[in-house]
Short mmCIF file of C-alpha atoms in Angstrom, two decimals:
data_model
loop_
_atom_site.label_atom_id
_atom_site.label_comp_id
_atom_site.label_asym_id
_atom_site.label_seq_id
_atom_site.Cartn_x
_atom_site.Cartn_y
_atom_site.Cartn_z
CA MET A 87 99.73 94.04 53.87
CA SER A 88 99.66 90.48 55.05
CA LYS A 89 96.59 89.15 56.83
CA PHE A 90 98.95 88.21 59.65
CA ASP A 91 100.79 91.51 60.13
CA LEU A 92 101.09 92.99 63.58
CA PRO A 93 97.73 94.59 64.48
CA ALA A 94 97.68 98.37 64.14
CA ARG A 95 97.13 98.88 67.89
CA LEU A 96 100.49 97.21 68.61
CA LYS A 97 102.58 99.00 65.98
CA GLY A 98 105.18 101.35 67.35
CA ASN A 99 105.62 99.22 70.45
CA GLU A 100 107.68 96.41 68.95
CA LYS A 101 111.01 97.27 70.59
CA SER A 102 111.86 96.61 74.23
CA VAL A 103 115.04 97.84 75.88
CA TRP A 104 114.93 94.77 78.14
CA VAL A 105 114.78 92.24 75.31
CA GLU A 106 117.61 94.02 73.52
CA TYR A 107 119.88 94.42 76.52
CA ILE A 108 119.31 90.95 77.94
CA GLN A 109 120.41 89.59 74.57
CA LEU A 110 123.49 91.84 74.68
CA ALA A 111 124.30 90.55 78.16
CA LEU A 112 123.99 86.94 77.00
CA GLN A 113 126.24 87.62 74.03
CA TYR A 114 129.00 89.71 75.67
CA LYS A 115 128.72 88.52 79.29
CA PRO A 116 129.45 91.85 80.98
CA LEU A 117 129.08 92.57 84.66
CA ASN A 118 125.39 93.39 84.53
CA LEU A 119 124.26 96.39 86.56
CA GLY A 120 121.40 96.97 84.14
CA GLN A 121 118.42 94.93 85.24
CA GLY A 122 116.75 95.64 88.57
CA PHE A 123 117.00 92.47 90.59
CA PRO A 124 119.20 91.26 93.46
CA ASP A 125 121.99 88.82 92.67
CA TYR A 126 121.89 87.39 96.20
CA TYR A 127 119.49 85.39 98.34
CA ALA A 128 115.98 86.48 99.25
CA PRO A 129 114.93 86.47 102.94
CA LYS A 130 115.12 82.91 104.26
CA ASN A 131 111.73 83.03 105.97
CA VAL A 132 110.07 83.79 102.62
CA THR A 133 111.83 81.05 100.66
CA ASP A 134 111.26 78.62 103.55
CA ALA A 135 107.55 79.44 103.31
CA LEU A 136 107.57 78.40 99.65
CA VAL A 137 109.32 75.13 100.50
CA ALA A 138 106.78 74.43 103.23
CA THR A 139 103.92 75.21 100.86
CA ALA A 140 105.31 72.89 98.19
CA ASN A 141 105.57 70.10 100.79
CA SER A 142 102.26 70.87 102.50
CA ASP A 143 99.84 68.07 103.35
CA ASN A 144 97.08 70.27 101.93
CA PRO A 145 96.75 69.13 98.29
CA LEU A 146 94.70 72.20 97.35
CA LEU A 147 97.75 74.45 97.75
CA GLN A 148 98.98 73.01 94.44
CA GLN A 149 95.73 73.72 92.61
CA TYR A 150 93.84 76.75 91.30
CA THR A 151 92.96 79.31 93.94
CA ARG A 152 90.48 82.16 93.99
CA GLY A 153 90.82 84.14 90.76
CA PHE A 154 91.08 87.61 92.28
CA GLY A 155 93.63 86.52 94.84
CA HIS A 156 94.43 83.64 97.17
CA PRO A 157 92.30 84.17 100.32
CA ARG A 158 95.23 84.08 102.72
CA LEU A 159 97.14 86.64 100.64
CA VAL A 160 94.33 89.15 100.02
CA ASN A 161 93.57 89.07 103.74
CA ALA A 162 97.22 89.76 104.56
CA ILE A 163 97.43 92.59 102.00
CA ALA A 164 94.21 94.16 103.25
CA LYS A 165 95.36 93.91 106.88
CA LEU A 166 98.72 95.55 106.14
CA TYR A 167 97.43 98.40 104.01
CA SER A 168 94.45 99.03 106.27
CA LYS A 169 97.07 99.75 108.91
CA VAL A 170 99.43 101.88 106.83
CA ILE A 171 96.76 104.00 105.13
CA ASN A 172 94.52 104.10 108.24
CA ARG A 173 91.43 102.89 106.41
CA ASP A 174 89.62 99.56 106.39
CA ILE A 175 90.26 97.75 103.10
CA ASN A 176 87.90 94.98 102.06
CA PRO A 177 90.10 92.02 101.04
CA ASN A 178 87.54 90.57 98.62
CA GLN A 179 86.39 93.75 96.87
CA GLU A 180 89.27 96.21 97.16
CA VAL A 181 92.34 94.01 96.54
CA LEU A 182 93.40 92.18 93.38
CA VAL A 183 96.41 89.85 93.16
CA THR A 184 98.14 89.91 89.77
CA ALA A 185 100.99 88.32 87.85
CA GLY A 186 103.46 90.89 89.05
CA ALA A 187 102.96 94.64 89.28
CA TYR A 188 103.28 94.54 85.48
CA GLU A 189 99.90 92.84 85.17
CA ALA A 190 98.43 95.16 87.80
CA LEU A 191 99.38 98.10 85.59
CA PHE A 192 98.05 96.31 82.51
CA VAL A 193 94.61 95.52 83.89
CA THR A 194 94.36 99.00 85.40
CA LEU A 195 95.08 100.78 82.14
CA GLN A 196 93.15 98.35 79.96
CA GLY A 197 90.24 98.36 82.37
CA HIS A 198 89.99 102.14 82.65
CA THR A 199 90.80 103.40 79.15
CA ASN A 200 88.39 104.25 76.37
CA PRO A 201 89.66 105.25 72.91
CA GLY A 202 90.91 108.84 73.06
CA ASP A 203 91.30 108.97 76.85
CA GLU A 204 94.42 110.88 77.87
CA TRP A 205 96.86 109.65 80.50
CA ILE A 206 99.49 111.97 81.96
CA ILE A 207 102.84 110.21 82.30
CA ILE A 208 105.79 111.65 84.22
CA GLU A 209 109.14 111.17 82.48
CA PRO A 210 111.36 109.27 82.86
CA PHE A 211 108.86 106.45 83.29
CA PHE A 212 108.91 102.67 83.51
CA ASP A 213 108.77 101.83 79.83
CA CYS A 214 105.61 99.66 79.87
CA TYR A 215 103.34 102.59 80.76
CA VAL A 216 103.21 103.98 77.23
CA PRO A 217 102.47 100.78 75.25
CA MET A 218 99.86 99.81 77.83
CA VAL A 219 98.08 103.14 77.36
CA GLN A 220 98.40 103.06 73.58
CA THR A 221 97.24 99.48 73.06
CA ALA A 222 94.14 100.33 75.11
CA GLY A 223 93.40 103.18 72.70
CA GLY A 224 94.56 105.87 75.08
CA VAL A 225 96.75 108.90 74.39
CA PRO A 226 99.88 109.49 76.51
CA ARG A 227 100.65 113.08 77.51
CA PHE A 228 104.15 113.63 78.84
CA ILE A 229 105.78 115.86 81.43
CA ALA A 230 109.44 115.52 82.36
CA LEU A 231 111.20 115.66 85.69
CA LYS A 232 114.25 117.85 85.16
CA PRO A 233 117.28 118.26 87.43
CA LYS A 234 118.01 121.70 88.84
CA SER A 235 121.73 121.07 88.29
CA THR A 236 123.88 118.79 86.13
CA THR A 237 127.39 119.75 87.22
CA SER A 238 127.74 118.36 90.73
CA THR A 239 126.42 115.42 92.73
CA ILE A 240 122.72 116.02 93.26
CA SER A 241 119.81 114.38 95.02
CA SER A 242 116.81 112.84 93.34
CA ARG A 243 114.81 115.54 95.16
CA ASP A 244 116.41 118.04 92.76
CA TRP A 245 114.50 116.43 89.86
CA VAL A 246 111.21 118.31 89.64
CA PHE A 247 108.28 118.88 87.31
CA ASP A 248 107.10 122.29 86.16
CA ARG A 249 103.83 123.01 87.92
CA LYS A 250 102.38 125.25 85.24
CA GLU A 251 103.18 122.63 82.63
CA MET A 252 101.56 119.93 84.77
CA GLU A 253 98.46 122.05 85.24
CA SER A 254 98.20 122.66 81.49
CA LEU A 255 98.04 118.92 80.72
CA PHE A 256 94.79 118.34 82.62
CA ASN A 257 91.62 118.77 80.57
CA GLU A 258 88.22 117.17 79.92
CA LYS A 259 89.85 114.27 78.06
CA THR A 260 92.18 113.37 80.93
CA LYS A 261 91.34 109.93 82.32
CA GLY A 262 94.18 109.93 84.81
CA ILE A 263 97.80 110.38 85.76
CA ILE A 264 100.39 107.69 86.49
CA ILE A 265 102.83 108.47 89.28
CA ASN A 266 105.73 106.35 90.46
CA THR A 267 107.07 106.97 93.95
CA PRO A 268 109.70 106.01 94.97
CA HIS A 269 110.67 106.60 91.37
CA ASN A 270 112.43 104.39 88.84
CA PRO A 271 114.95 105.38 87.49
CA VAL A 272 115.54 108.71 89.28
CA GLY A 273 114.99 107.44 92.84
CA LYS A 274 112.82 110.45 93.69
CA VAL A 275 110.45 110.19 96.64
CA PHE A 276 107.66 112.62 95.86
CA THR A 277 107.06 115.17 98.60
CA LEU A 278 103.73 115.81 100.31
CA GLU A 279 103.60 119.20 98.58
CA GLU A 280 104.12 117.64 95.13
CA LEU A 281 101.57 114.91 95.75
CA GLN A 282 99.03 117.40 97.09
CA PHE A 283 99.48 119.52 93.94
CA ILE A 284 98.74 116.47 91.76
CA ALA A 285 95.85 115.42 94.01
CA ASP A 286 94.23 118.85 93.75
CA LEU A 287 94.38 118.70 89.95
CA ALA A 288 92.97 115.15 89.94
CA LYS A 289 90.03 116.28 92.06
CA LYS A 290 89.49 119.44 90.04
CA TRP A 291 89.30 117.51 86.75
CA ASN A 292 87.72 114.34 88.20
CA THR A 293 90.54 112.04 87.06
CA LEU A 294 92.07 108.82 88.30
CA VAL A 295 95.49 108.44 89.87
CA VAL A 296 97.46 105.24 89.28
CA SER A 297 100.15 105.15 91.95
CA ASP A 298 102.97 102.72 91.19
CA GLU A 299 104.51 102.17 94.62
CA VAL A 300 106.51 98.99 94.08
CA TYR A 301 109.57 100.48 95.86
CA GLU A 302 107.46 101.68 98.81
CA TRP A 303 109.66 100.11 101.50
CA ILE A 304 113.01 101.10 99.97
CA VAL A 305 113.29 104.66 101.24
CA TYR A 306 116.44 106.12 102.80
CA GLU A 307 116.46 108.19 105.98
CA PRO A 308 115.33 110.87 106.60
CA HIS A 309 112.91 110.61 103.69
CA ARG A 310 109.42 109.14 104.03
CA HIS A 311 107.16 107.47 101.50
CA ILE A 312 103.76 109.15 101.30
CA ARG A 313 100.89 107.25 99.72
CA ILE A 314 98.74 109.60 97.66
CA ALA A 315 95.67 107.49 98.55
CA THR A 316 96.00 108.80 102.13
CA LEU A 317 95.47 112.44 101.12
CA PRO A 318 91.98 113.93 101.66
CA GLY A 319 89.51 112.77 99.02
CA MET A 320 92.06 110.64 97.18
CA PHE A 321 91.34 107.03 98.13
CA GLU A 322 88.14 107.27 96.09
CA ARG A 323 90.07 107.98 92.88
CA THR A 324 93.37 106.14 93.40
CA ILE A 325 94.52 102.67 92.40
CA THR A 326 97.73 101.75 94.22
CA ILE A 327 100.07 99.07 92.87
CA GLY A 328 102.57 96.96 94.79
CA SER A 329 104.98 94.10 94.17
CA ALA A 330 106.11 91.05 96.12
CA GLY A 331 109.16 90.97 93.87
CA LYS A 332 110.34 94.32 95.21
CA THR A 333 108.94 93.94 98.74
CA PHE A 334 110.62 90.56 99.40
CA SER A 335 113.42 90.64 96.79
CA VAL A 336 111.85 87.79 94.79
CA THR A 337 111.37 89.33 91.36
CA GLY A 338 111.10 85.92 89.72
CA TRP A 339 107.98 85.06 91.70
CA LYS A 340 105.92 87.55 89.66
CA ILE A 341 103.25 88.35 92.23
CA GLY A 342 101.85 91.87 92.46
CA TRP A 343 98.66 93.52 93.61
CA ALA A 344 96.45 96.54 93.29
CA TYR A 345 94.17 98.04 95.89
CA GLY A 346 91.58 100.79 95.76
CA PRO A 347 87.83 101.44 96.05
CA SER A 348 85.62 98.59 94.86
CA ASN A 349 84.01 100.55 92.02
CA LEU A 350 87.43 101.20 90.47
CA MET A 351 88.75 97.70 91.22
CA TYR A 352 85.77 96.14 89.42
CA ASN A 353 87.22 97.15 86.03
CA LEU A 354 90.53 95.49 86.93
CA GLN A 355 88.75 92.32 87.99
CA VAL A 356 86.93 92.10 84.65
CA MET A 357 90.21 92.42 82.74
CA HIS A 358 92.05 90.00 85.04
CA GLN A 359 89.40 87.27 84.85
CA ASN A 360 89.53 87.40 81.05
CA THR A 361 93.33 87.33 80.73
CA VAL A 362 95.38 85.76 83.54
CA TYR A 363 92.35 84.72 85.65
CA THR A 364 94.35 83.36 88.59
CA CYS A 365 97.96 83.44 89.78
CA SER A 366 100.24 80.77 91.21
CA THR A 367 98.71 79.30 94.37
CA PRO A 368 101.85 78.13 96.22
CA ILE A 369 103.69 81.40 95.58
CA GLN A 370 100.71 83.41 96.81
CA GLU A 371 100.61 81.26 99.94
CA ALA A 372 104.32 81.85 100.56
CA VAL A 373 103.99 85.62 100.04
CA ALA A 374 101.06 85.64 102.48
CA ILE A 375 103.17 83.88 105.11
CA GLY A 376 105.93 86.43 104.50
CA PHE A 377 103.49 89.29 105.04
CA GLU A 378 102.13 87.75 108.22
CA LEU A 379 105.59 87.51 109.76
CA GLU A 380 106.60 91.03 108.77
CA MET A 381 103.37 92.46 110.18
CA GLU A 382 104.20 90.84 113.53
CA ARG A 383 107.50 92.73 113.64
CA LEU A 384 106.42 95.93 111.87
CA GLY A 385 108.36 98.86 113.24
CA GLN A 386 111.12 96.65 114.63
CA PRO A 387 114.69 96.68 113.21
CA GLU A 388 114.49 93.08 112.01
CA CYS A 389 111.36 93.76 109.91
CA TYR A 390 112.41 93.32 106.27
CA PHE A 391 110.30 96.33 105.29
CA HIS A 392 112.78 98.44 107.30
CA SER A 393 116.00 96.44 107.14
CA LEU A 394 116.22 96.29 103.33
CA ALA A 395 116.76 100.04 102.96
CA GLN A 396 119.39 99.95 105.70
CA GLU A 397 121.11 97.09 103.89
CA LEU A 398 121.08 99.01 100.60
CA LEU A 399 122.24 102.37 101.96
CA PRO A 400 125.98 101.55 102.02
CA LYS A 401 125.67 100.00 98.55
CA ARG A 402 124.05 103.21 97.30
CA ASP A 403 126.76 105.38 98.81
CA TYR A 404 129.55 103.14 97.52
CA MET A 405 128.19 103.31 93.97
CA ALA A 406 127.86 107.09 94.15
CA LYS A 407 131.46 107.28 95.35
CA PHE A 408 133.01 105.18 92.59
CA LEU A 409 130.93 106.80 89.86
CA SER A 410 132.09 110.22 91.07
CA GLU A 411 135.70 109.05 91.23
CA VAL A 412 135.72 108.15 87.54
CA GLY A 413 134.17 111.48 86.56
CA MET A 414 130.48 110.68 86.30
CA VAL A 415 127.90 112.84 88.09
CA PRO A 416 125.48 110.61 90.04
CA THR A 417 122.01 111.51 91.22
CA ILE A 418 121.77 110.22 94.81
CA PRO A 419 118.41 108.42 95.11
CA GLU A 420 116.10 108.96 98.06
CA GLY A 421 114.46 105.59 97.37
CA GLY A 422 114.61 102.48 95.20
CA TYR A 423 117.79 100.75 94.08
CA PHE A 424 118.71 102.53 90.88
CA MET A 425 121.12 105.36 90.25
CA LEU A 426 121.26 107.71 87.29
CA ALA A 427 124.68 109.10 86.42
CA ASN A 428 125.67 111.73 83.89
CA TRP A 429 128.49 110.15 81.87
CA THR A 430 129.32 112.96 79.43
CA SER A 431 132.66 113.91 81.02
CA LEU A 432 133.92 110.51 79.80
CA GLU A 433 132.70 110.94 76.23
CA ASN A 434 136.23 111.36 74.85
CA LYS A 435 137.04 107.83 76.08
CA VAL A 436 134.10 106.23 74.28
CA LYS A 437 133.99 105.53 70.56
CA LEU A 438 130.36 106.40 70.08
CA ASN A 439 130.74 106.26 66.31
CA GLU A 440 131.20 102.48 66.55
CA GLU A 441 127.52 102.16 67.45
CA THR A 442 124.66 103.11 65.15
CA ASP A 443 121.80 103.94 67.52
CA LYS A 444 120.15 107.35 67.27
CA TYR A 445 120.51 108.23 70.93
CA LYS A 446 123.87 108.72 72.63
CA ASP A 447 123.00 106.82 75.81
CA TYR A 448 122.25 103.72 73.73
CA ARG A 449 125.60 104.07 71.98
CA PHE A 450 127.40 104.65 75.30
CA THR A 451 125.84 101.68 77.09
CA LYS A 452 126.31 99.32 74.14
CA TRP A 453 129.92 100.35 73.66
CA MET A 454 130.59 99.92 77.37
CA THR A 455 128.94 96.49 77.36
CA LYS A 456 131.05 95.29 74.44
CA ASN A 457 134.38 96.97 75.17
CA VAL A 458 134.58 97.62 78.91
CA GLY A 459 132.52 94.73 80.25
CA LEU A 460 130.00 96.72 82.30
CA GLN A 461 126.33 97.02 81.39
CA GLY A 462 123.93 99.81 82.29
CA ILE A 463 120.57 100.79 80.84
CA PRO A 464 119.99 103.80 78.53
CA PRO A 465 117.46 106.14 80.20
CA SER A 466 116.21 107.64 76.93
CA ALA A 467 114.13 104.43 76.72
CA PHE A 468 112.06 105.92 79.54
CA TYR A 469 110.97 109.07 77.68
CA GLY A 470 108.41 109.87 75.02
CA PRO A 471 109.67 110.77 71.52
CA LYS A 472 109.73 114.54 72.14
CA HIS A 473 111.85 114.36 75.29
CA ARG A 474 114.18 111.44 74.58
CA HIS A 475 117.13 113.81 74.31
CA LEU A 476 116.72 114.54 78.04
CA GLY A 477 117.96 111.04 78.87
CA GLU A 478 120.91 110.90 76.48
CA ASP A 479 123.54 112.16 78.94
CA TYR A 480 122.68 109.54 81.58
CA VAL A 481 123.09 105.86 82.32
CA ARG A 482 121.06 103.84 84.83
CA TYR A 483 122.83 101.40 87.13
CA CYS A 484 121.34 99.05 89.73
CA PHE A 485 122.98 98.66 93.16
CA ILE A 486 120.99 95.82 94.75
CA LYS A 487 123.97 93.59 94.03
CA LYS A 488 126.56 91.65 96.02
CA ASP A 489 129.28 93.86 97.49
CA GLU A 490 131.92 91.96 95.51
CA ASN A 491 130.09 92.71 92.27
CA LEU A 492 129.82 96.40 93.09
CA LYS A 493 133.55 96.39 93.86
CA ALA A 494 134.21 94.62 90.57
CA ALA A 495 132.19 97.31 88.78
CA ALA A 496 134.23 100.01 90.52
CA ASP A 497 137.48 98.29 89.51
CA ILE A 498 136.34 97.92 85.89
CA LEU A 499 135.43 101.60 85.63
CA LYS A 500 138.53 102.88 87.40
CA LYS A 501 140.84 100.77 85.26
CA TRP A 502 139.13 101.93 82.08
CA ALA A 503 138.92 105.61 83.08
CA SER A 504 142.60 105.75 84.06
CA LYS A 505 143.81 104.72 80.60
#
């Protein structure tokens, strides 16, 4: 072994589906429905706020700000969530601003994990959860959402976890459970009954709940997003994570946050001050201004928190339609802007043997990228080793794209499938 080999705590986490597929996209230049970001303009009031901040006559807006969050932003976050969870949140002790929700997850898991601590992770999961747990010395324990049907168009609500299996995972070693609602990639919005079941187990075993709610505002009628921190006895043991990138469609700004009780947030603050320390001042200022405007019109049709889902609904339905027309079986999401589709009816049109990956969804998506010109993401990347086969029959597409690009995707698939 070389003195400069990868440290043992990082081994096994070298590969990233994003690194691999971004490189594929650069090389083959497909129509990219893989990555989860809009390909059109963010709300003008938010980008105007960044311009105004950059041109401000206050020179301090271009300098370091408070490490745990720009004062104007933590006050805006605390004001908003105090309203939506019906509880007073202290902006200076119960809110942390981070370099994207990614860092919020990182400091949460690093700050609350001792070697041997177990974290329950619901599959499919956003792929950073597992390496973050493992590099902190924790042990991931997996439970899969499984669809009740695979033969006809289904809803994300039909993807469920087995309650007895969930109950069996909790034990004295359990530090916590990570939930993601609205869910990426399934689009599931967890029900009150499901969240209450998890909450009861968390209280019974005295565990944490990390609630990744970055898609909180992207929920389609008649469904409603329920924050697990609002359930009885749950604020005290819940860390909730949000994202400006998802809230305001500015993924490149990389501003996220976490909120929760001060005793739990303290651990995050210690990690944050010794890694990132402070985030971009002008971008935090602009996000704060965006929040202030949206809070003024909360509940009104023009509020971006409400209008974004309405804007995405026809895109969602259009994607489901064209995927069905070519023979795929889509899962209709209740929230978020991703869609899983079972592609196996088209397997005879794909030369899977031309790709060498172990899992079929990798071979399907790579072959489609190279030969058809349309890129999706292989969902088996979002499962632990034991359950990866559960994702092999699916592909994940993103529909927060220009209408003309969604139409182009439909045309590409229809032309290919008709051959």
